[in-house]
Coordinates of C-alpha atoms in Angstrom, one line a residue:
F1 CA 100.2 72.5 93.5
F2 CA 98.7 74.6 90.7
F3 CA 95.8 72.4 90.0
E4 CA 94.0 69.8 92.1
G5 CA 91.5 67.5 90.4
S6 CA 88.9 65.4 92.3
M7 CA 90.8 63.4 94.9
T8 CA 89.6 60.5 97.0
S9 CA 90.9 59.4 100.4
M10 CA 93.3 56.4 100.3
S11 CA 91.2 54.6 102.9
S12 CA 87.9 54.9 101.0
P13 CA 87.0 52.5 98.2
A14 CA 87.8 53.5 94.7
P15 CA 84.8 54.9 92.9
K16 CA 83.4 53.1 89.9
K17 CA 84.8 54.4 86.7
Q18 CA 82.2 56.0 84.4
K19 CA 82.6 56.3 80.7
V20 CA 82.6 59.9 79.6
A21 CA 82.5 60.9 76.0
A22 CA 85.6 62.7 74.8
D23 CA 83.6 65.7 73.6
S24 CA 81.3 65.9 76.6
P25 CA 81.1 69.3 78.3
A26 CA 82.6 67.9 81.5
T27 CA 85.6 66.5 79.6
I28 CA 86.2 69.8 77.8
V29 CA 86.0 71.8 81.0
N30 CA 88.5 69.6 82.8
L31 CA 90.8 69.7 79.8
V32 CA 90.7 73.5 79.7
R33 CA 91.4 73.6 83.5
M34 CA 94.4 71.2 83.2
Q35 CA 95.8 73.0 80.2
E36 CA 95.7 76.4 81.9
A37 CA 97.1 74.9 85.1
H38 CA 99.9 73.3 83.3
R39 CA 100.7 76.5 81.4
L40 CA 100.8 78.4 84.7
Q41 CA 103.2 75.8 86.2
E42 CA 105.4 76.0 83.2
K43 CA 105.5 79.8 83.2
F44 CA 106.5 79.9 86.9
S45 CA 108.9 76.9 86.7
R46 CA 111.9 79.3 87.0
Q47 CA 111.8 80.6 90.5
W48 CA 113.9 83.0 92.6
H49 CA 114.1 82.2 96.4
M50 CA 114.9 84.4 99.3
Q51 CA 114.8 84.2 103.1
D52 CA 112.1 86.3 104.5
P53 CA 112.2 87.4 108.2
V54 CA 108.5 86.7 108.6
H55 CA 107.6 83.9 106.2
G56 CA 110.9 82.0 106.0
L57 CA 112.0 80.8 102.6
I58 CA 109.8 82.5 100.0
W59 CA 109.8 82.5 96.2
L60 CA 108.8 84.7 93.3
P61 CA 108.8 84.0 89.5
D62 CA 112.3 84.6 88.3
I63 CA 111.0 87.2 85.8
M64 CA 110.2 89.6 88.7
R65 CA 113.9 89.9 89.5
T66 CA 114.2 92.3 86.6
I67 CA 112.1 94.7 88.6
I68 CA 113.9 94.1 91.9
D69 CA 117.3 94.8 90.3
T70 CA 116.4 98.3 89.2
P71 CA 117.5 101.5 91.0
Q72 CA 113.9 102.5 91.4
F73 CA 113.2 99.4 93.5
E74 CA 116.6 99.2 95.2
R75 CA 116.1 102.7 96.7
M76 CA 113.5 101.1 99.0
N77 CA 116.3 99.2 100.7
H78 CA 117.2 102.6 102.3
I79 CA 113.6 103.4 103.5
H80 CA 112.5 102.1 106.8
Q81 CA 109.0 100.5 106.8
L82 CA 108.2 102.2 110.2
G83 CA 109.7 105.7 109.5
T84 CA 111.4 107.1 112.5
T85 CA 110.3 104.3 114.8
A86 CA 113.8 102.7 114.5
C87 CA 115.2 105.7 116.3
V88 CA 113.5 104.5 119.5
Y89 CA 113.0 100.7 118.8
R90 CA 116.4 99.9 117.4
S91 CA 115.5 96.6 115.9
A92 CA 112.5 98.0 113.9
T93 CA 114.7 98.3 110.8
H94 CA 112.9 96.3 108.2
T95 CA 112.7 98.1 104.9
R96 CA 110.1 98.9 102.3
A97 CA 112.0 96.6 99.9
A98 CA 111.7 93.6 102.2
H99 CA 108.0 94.4 102.9
S100 CA 107.3 94.7 99.2
M101 CA 108.8 91.3 98.4
G102 CA 106.8 89.8 101.2
T103 CA 103.6 91.4 99.9
A104 CA 104.3 90.1 96.4
Y105 CA 104.8 86.6 97.8
L106 CA 101.5 86.7 99.7
A107 CA 99.7 88.0 96.6
L108 CA 101.2 85.2 94.5
E109 CA 100.3 82.5 97.0
L110 CA 96.8 83.8 97.4
M111 CA 96.2 83.8 93.6
L112 CA 97.6 80.2 93.3
H113 CA 95.4 79.1 96.2
L114 CA 92.3 80.6 94.6
L115 CA 93.0 78.8 91.3
S116 CA 93.7 75.5 93.1
A117 CA 90.6 75.7 95.3
Q118 CA 88.4 77.1 92.5
P119 CA 89.6 75.8 89.2
E120 CA 86.4 77.1 87.6
L121 CA 88.2 80.5 87.6
Y122 CA 90.1 79.2 84.5
E123 CA 86.7 79.2 82.7
E124 CA 84.1 81.7 81.5
P125 CA 83.4 84.4 82.6
F126 CA 86.8 84.7 84.4
N127 CA 89.3 83.0 82.1
L128 CA 92.1 83.7 84.5
T129 CA 95.6 83.0 83.2
F130 CA 99.2 83.3 84.3
R131 CA 99.0 87.0 83.2
D132 CA 96.5 87.7 85.9
V133 CA 98.6 85.9 88.5
L134 CA 101.8 87.7 87.5
C135 CA 100.1 91.1 87.4
V136 CA 98.7 90.8 90.9
A137 CA 102.2 89.7 92.2
I138 CA 103.9 92.6 90.4
A139 CA 101.4 95.0 91.9
G140 CA 102.3 93.7 95.3
L141 CA 105.9 94.1 94.6
C142 CA 105.6 97.7 93.3
H143 CA 102.8 99.1 95.5
D144 CA 105.2 101.1 97.7
L145 CA 107.6 102.3 95.0
G146 CA 106.5 105.9 95.6
H147 CA 107.3 106.0 99.3
P148 CA 109.6 108.9 100.1
L149 CA 112.0 109.1 103.1
F150 CA 110.4 108.2 106.5
S151 CA 107.5 106.5 104.7
H152 CA 104.1 107.7 105.9
M153 CA 105.5 110.4 108.1
F154 CA 106.6 112.3 105.0
E155 CA 103.1 112.2 103.6
T156 CA 101.8 114.1 106.7
Y157 CA 104.6 116.6 106.3
V158 CA 103.8 117.3 102.6
R159 CA 100.2 117.8 103.3
G160 CA 100.6 120.1 106.3
E161 CA 103.6 122.1 105.2
A162 CA 102.4 122.6 101.6
A163 CA 99.0 123.8 102.8
K164 CA 100.6 126.3 105.2
S165 CA 103.0 127.5 102.5
L166 CA 100.4 128.0 99.8
L167 CA 97.9 129.6 102.2
A168 CA 100.6 132.0 103.5
K169 CA 101.2 133.2 99.9
H170 CA 97.5 133.8 99.4
P171 CA 96.0 135.0 102.7
A172 CA 92.8 136.0 101.0
G173 CA 92.1 132.3 100.3
Y174 CA 94.0 130.1 97.9
E175 CA 90.9 128.1 97.2
S176 CA 89.0 131.1 95.8
T177 CA 89.9 130.2 92.2
P178 CA 89.5 126.8 90.5
E179 CA 93.2 126.8 89.7
G180 CA 94.2 127.6 93.2
A181 CA 92.0 125.0 94.7
A182 CA 93.4 122.4 92.3
E183 CA 97.0 123.4 93.2
L184 CA 96.1 123.1 96.9
K185 CA 94.5 119.7 96.6
K186 CA 97.5 118.4 94.7
Y187 CA 99.5 118.7 97.9
T188 CA 96.9 118.2 100.7
G189 CA 95.5 115.2 98.9
W190 CA 98.8 113.7 98.0
E191 CA 99.2 109.9 98.7
H192 CA 102.1 107.6 98.2
E193 CA 99.9 105.3 95.9
Q194 CA 99.9 108.1 93.3
A195 CA 103.7 108.4 93.6
S196 CA 104.0 104.6 93.3
I197 CA 102.2 104.6 90.0
A198 CA 104.3 107.4 88.7
M199 CA 107.5 105.6 89.9
F200 CA 106.3 102.4 88.2
R201 CA 105.9 104.2 84.9
H202 CA 109.3 105.8 85.4
L203 CA 110.8 102.3 86.2
L204 CA 109.5 100.9 82.9
E205 CA 110.7 104.0 80.9
A206 CA 114.2 104.1 82.5
N207 CA 114.7 100.3 82.2
P208 CA 113.3 99.3 78.8
Q209 CA 114.7 95.8 79.3
V210 CA 112.1 95.3 82.1
K211 CA 109.1 96.0 80.0
N212 CA 110.5 94.1 77.0
G213 CA 111.2 91.1 79.2
L214 CA 107.7 91.1 80.6
L215 CA 106.2 91.4 77.1
K216 CA 108.4 88.6 75.9
F217 CA 107.3 86.5 78.9
G218 CA 103.7 86.9 77.8
L219 CA 102.2 90.1 79.3
E220 CA 100.4 92.6 77.1
D221 CA 100.3 96.4 77.1
I222 CA 96.9 96.4 78.8
D223 CA 98.5 94.5 81.7
F224 CA 100.6 97.4 82.8
L225 CA 97.5 99.6 83.2
F226 CA 96.0 96.7 85.1
I227 CA 98.9 96.7 87.5
E228 CA 98.5 100.5 88.1
E229 CA 94.8 100.0 88.9
L230 CA 95.7 97.2 91.3
I231 CA 98.1 99.5 93.1
S232 CA 95.5 102.2 93.5
P233 CA 91.9 101.1 92.6
P234 CA 89.5 103.9 91.7
A235 CA 87.9 105.4 94.8
A236 CA 84.4 105.1 93.3
M237 CA 84.7 101.4 92.6
G238 CA 82.5 100.3 95.6
T239 CA 79.6 102.5 94.4
L240 CA 79.9 101.8 90.7
L241 CA 80.3 98.0 91.2
A242 CA 76.6 97.7 92.1
H243 CA 75.6 99.1 88.7
G244 CA 77.2 96.4 86.6
S245 CA 79.8 96.5 83.7
A246 CA 78.3 99.6 82.1
Q247 CA 79.6 101.7 85.1
W248 CA 82.8 99.7 85.7
P249 CA 85.6 102.2 86.3
C250 CA 88.6 100.1 85.4
Q251 CA 90.1 99.4 82.0
G252 CA 92.7 96.7 82.9
R253 CA 90.1 94.0 83.5
P254 CA 86.3 93.7 83.3
H255 CA 83.9 93.8 86.2
T256 CA 84.0 90.0 86.5
H257 CA 87.6 90.4 87.8
A258 CA 86.5 92.8 90.6
F259 CA 87.8 90.5 93.3
L260 CA 91.4 90.8 92.0
Y261 CA 91.3 94.5 92.9
E262 CA 90.9 93.6 96.6
I263 CA 94.1 91.6 96.9
V264 CA 96.8 94.2 97.0
S265 CA 94.7 97.3 98.0
N266 CA 91.4 96.3 99.4
W267 CA 89.0 99.2 98.8
R268 CA 86.2 97.3 100.5
S269 CA 87.6 96.5 103.9
G270 CA 91.3 97.3 104.0
A271 CA 92.2 93.6 104.7
D272 CA 94.7 92.7 102.0
V273 CA 98.1 91.1 101.5
D274 CA 99.7 94.5 102.2

């Protein structure tokens, strides 16, 4: 499941075995791939299963339950995915929590499929490990942590009402000073991704056992920044990507990992696991 070597059809004749030196490049490459694949399988051997209304029985690494069991994540059980739609369509009651777990599952499955179909991702210059897989899955799980009541509808309210309120206090023009313009943009440009990153940080601070458990599992401090970047990739990424690593805007991973930033929040096309 995690690693597929070269396979031949049962109906085709078996290929002739060729002697390969133990220290040949091909042997070393295959050994690296198998070692990393085995380590990935070992890390994710403890799984947590749930019944998803869309995908059926799904699973996540058991370590991710420490995030799901926090008050910061549990609050999404009380936020409807479709805002006030449930007031008209009474069965449209699925929650941000269920949506986030489904997103994490799809992110996890996509990462595992990539590694299975392209085991060269275990090698230079990518060197993907279980840390990359887990970070992408956690980003999928936490990408909506910052949603307030009524989901996206509240974002529209904040932008509109805040702009009206601030401009009413300063009829001559709130944007006339740099400070005023910054204050106005803070509200009119507010998006839930920013709040999700803030809530993710708060989750780790308020529940130290979560971060300690993830560090003990094998994550490193830089991985938490990587997760934040996956939730909300820099807006300038598309422009800067063409200029190579010198202009790379992310700190969590190098430019060779740019494709990972398209899985949870695809800045290129919007087609992602969300």
